[in-house]
Amino acid sequence: MLKPDTLLPSAAPLPARRDAPPVNVPLMDVTLDRRGLLYGLLFSFLLTLAVYFGSQRFHGFDGALAGYCFATIFALFGVVYRYVVWLQRPADLAPVFGASLIANPAAHLEAHERQTVHRTADPG
């Protein structure tokens, strides 16, 4: 029988976050991550510039596709925002392996190898 403590690597705890406080949104019960917001806006602005110069300063821009252009820029903002927030605290691996893959890849690999060895060594 496997013991749960044998699967966890002996890695040092992750350092505390030093991020700026979240942005409070007035009249709503939500907060936005400041770093995610900045990166999302930056990438959206860069895509808007690419569309602007790629369409020869909107001279060759098809007005019927303006909705798709706006939706693409908005979707890029959402993907970049969520990815930046996830990179700050990738919680998917922490409960399973005790350390995140980004913070300590050697501990992650060691824990994965131990799991594989225990699974193949224990037939029942």
Tab-separated table of C-alpha atoms in Angstrom:
chain	number	residue	atom	x	y	z
A	1	MET	CA	0.000	0.000	0.000
A	2	LEU	CA	1.258	3.442	-0.882
A	3	LYS	CA	1.640	6.063	1.781
A	4	PRO	CA	0.758	9.616	0.683
A	5	ASP	CA	3.878	11.106	2.284
A	6	THR	CA	6.190	8.937	0.162
A	7	LEU	CA	5.057	10.644	-3.031
A	8	LEU	CA	5.839	14.201	-1.956
A	9	PRO	CA	9.325	15.543	-2.689
A	10	SER	CA	11.252	17.270	0.044
A	11	ALA	CA	11.348	20.664	-1.631
A	12	ALA	CA	11.658	24.019	0.048
A	13	PRO	CA	8.398	25.983	0.295
A	14	LEU	CA	7.703	28.576	-2.353
A	15	PRO	CA	8.479	32.199	-1.433
A	16	ALA	CA	5.630	34.532	-0.576
A	17	ARG	CA	4.140	36.584	-3.405
A	18	ARG	CA	5.322	40.180	-3.689
A	19	ASP	CA	2.687	41.442	-6.080
A	20	ALA	CA	0.978	44.774	-5.952
A	21	PRO	CA	-2.483	44.759	-4.393
A	22	PRO	CA	-5.306	43.827	-6.768
A	23	VAL	CA	-7.319	46.495	-8.555
A	24	ASN	CA	-10.738	47.018	-6.968
A	25	VAL	CA	-13.540	47.461	-9.486
A	26	PRO	CA	-16.154	49.957	-8.248
A	27	LEU	CA	-19.776	48.811	-7.992
A	28	MET	CA	-18.761	45.178	-8.537
A	29	ASP	CA	-17.651	42.458	-6.163
A	30	VAL	CA	-14.525	41.523	-8.151
A	31	THR	CA	-10.854	42.390	-8.137
A	32	LEU	CA	-8.498	42.278	-11.090
A	33	ASP	CA	-4.893	41.209	-10.953
A	34	ARG	CA	-2.735	44.237	-11.733
A	35	ARG	CA	-0.001	42.363	-13.620
A	36	GLY	CA	-2.520	40.355	-15.660
A	37	LEU	CA	-4.419	43.526	-16.487
A	38	LEU	CA	-1.282	45.317	-17.683
A	39	TYR	CA	-0.065	42.414	-19.818
A	40	GLY	CA	-3.539	41.869	-21.275
A	41	LEU	CA	-3.843	45.528	-22.229
A	42	LEU	CA	-0.306	45.583	-23.643
A	43	PHE	CA	-0.867	42.568	-25.896
A	44	SER	CA	-4.277	43.881	-26.969
A	45	PHE	CA	-2.709	47.214	-27.856
A	46	LEU	CA	0.041	45.472	-29.850
A	47	LEU	CA	-2.569	43.469	-31.779
A	48	THR	CA	-4.530	46.669	-32.435
A	49	LEU	CA	-1.360	48.287	-33.793
A	50	ALA	CA	-0.741	45.248	-36.000
A	51	VAL	CA	-4.274	45.521	-37.406
A	52	TYR	CA	-3.862	49.274	-37.897
A	53	PHE	CA	-0.608	49.025	-39.825
A	54	GLY	CA	-1.547	45.763	-41.535
A	55	SER	CA	-4.682	47.329	-42.998
A	56	GLN	CA	-2.739	50.398	-44.211
A	57	ARG	CA	-4.060	52.633	-41.441
A	58	PHE	CA	-7.579	51.224	-41.741
A	59	HIS	CA	-7.827	52.144	-45.452
A	60	GLY	CA	-7.966	48.479	-46.436
A	61	PHE	CA	-10.039	47.446	-43.420
A	62	ASP	CA	-13.344	45.728	-44.145
A	63	GLY	CA	-16.009	47.264	-41.902
A	64	ALA	CA	-18.093	44.087	-42.011
A	65	LEU	CA	-15.305	42.290	-40.133
A	66	ALA	CA	-15.003	44.903	-37.370
A	67	GLY	CA	-16.926	42.696	-34.939
A	68	TYR	CA	-14.568	39.796	-35.538
A	69	CYS	CA	-11.581	42.085	-35.068
A	70	PHE	CA	-12.941	43.388	-31.766
A	71	ALA	CA	-13.758	39.850	-30.614
A	72	THR	CA	-10.240	38.672	-31.460
A	73	ILE	CA	-8.660	41.537	-29.530
A	74	PHE	CA	-10.962	40.904	-26.564
A	75	ALA	CA	-10.217	37.161	-26.648
A	76	LEU	CA	-6.478	37.846	-26.740
A	77	PHE	CA	-6.848	40.051	-23.671
A	78	GLY	CA	-8.701	37.273	-21.834
A	79	VAL	CA	-6.199	34.562	-22.730
A	80	VAL	CA	-3.181	36.691	-21.802
A	81	TYR	CA	-4.814	37.821	-18.534
A	82	ARG	CA	-5.621	34.263	-17.418
A	83	TYR	CA	-2.192	32.957	-18.461
A	84	VAL	CA	-0.330	35.686	-16.556
A	85	VAL	CA	-2.460	35.080	-13.460
A	86	TRP	CA	-1.840	31.324	-13.735
A	87	LEU	CA	1.932	31.842	-14.117
A	88	GLN	CA	1.995	33.785	-10.861
A	89	ARG	CA	0.450	30.895	-8.954
A	90	PRO	CA	0.224	27.608	-10.893
A	91	ALA	CA	-1.884	25.698	-8.392
A	92	ASP	CA	-2.503	22.671	-10.604
A	93	LEU	CA	0.630	20.750	-9.574
A	94	ALA	CA	1.142	21.967	-6.017
A	95	PRO	CA	-1.379	19.695	-4.236
A	96	VAL	CA	-0.240	16.616	-6.144
A	97	PHE	CA	3.515	16.991	-6.095
A	98	GLY	CA	4.126	19.430	-3.255
A	99	ALA	CA	5.969	21.855	-5.526
A	100	SER	CA	5.173	23.459	-8.807
A	101	LEU	CA	6.842	22.379	-12.017
A	102	ILE	CA	7.995	25.920	-12.706
A	103	ALA	CA	9.502	26.507	-9.276
A	104	ASN	CA	11.249	23.140	-8.890
A	105	PRO	CA	11.314	20.938	-11.999
A	106	ALA	CA	13.791	18.443	-10.477
A	107	ALA	CA	11.432	17.719	-7.564
A	108	HIS	CA	8.553	17.338	-10.012
A	109	LEU	CA	10.481	14.793	-12.101
A	110	GLU	CA	11.628	12.898	-9.011
A	111	ALA	CA	8.074	12.667	-7.675
A	112	HIS	CA	6.806	11.479	-11.062
A	113	GLU	CA	9.495	8.776	-11.214
A	114	ARG	CA	8.639	7.593	-7.695
A	115	GLN	CA	4.963	7.374	-8.621
A	116	THR	CA	5.790	5.361	-11.732
A	117	VAL	CA	8.053	3.000	-9.779
A	118	HIS	CA	5.407	2.445	-7.097
A	119	ARG	CA	2.695	1.816	-9.660
A	120	THR	CA	4.703	-0.753	-11.573
A	121	ALA	CA	6.150	-2.429	-8.452
A	122	ASP	CA	2.786	-2.852	-6.712
A	123	PRO	CA	0.718	-5.397	-8.683
A	124	GLY	CA	-2.338	-5.237	-6.508
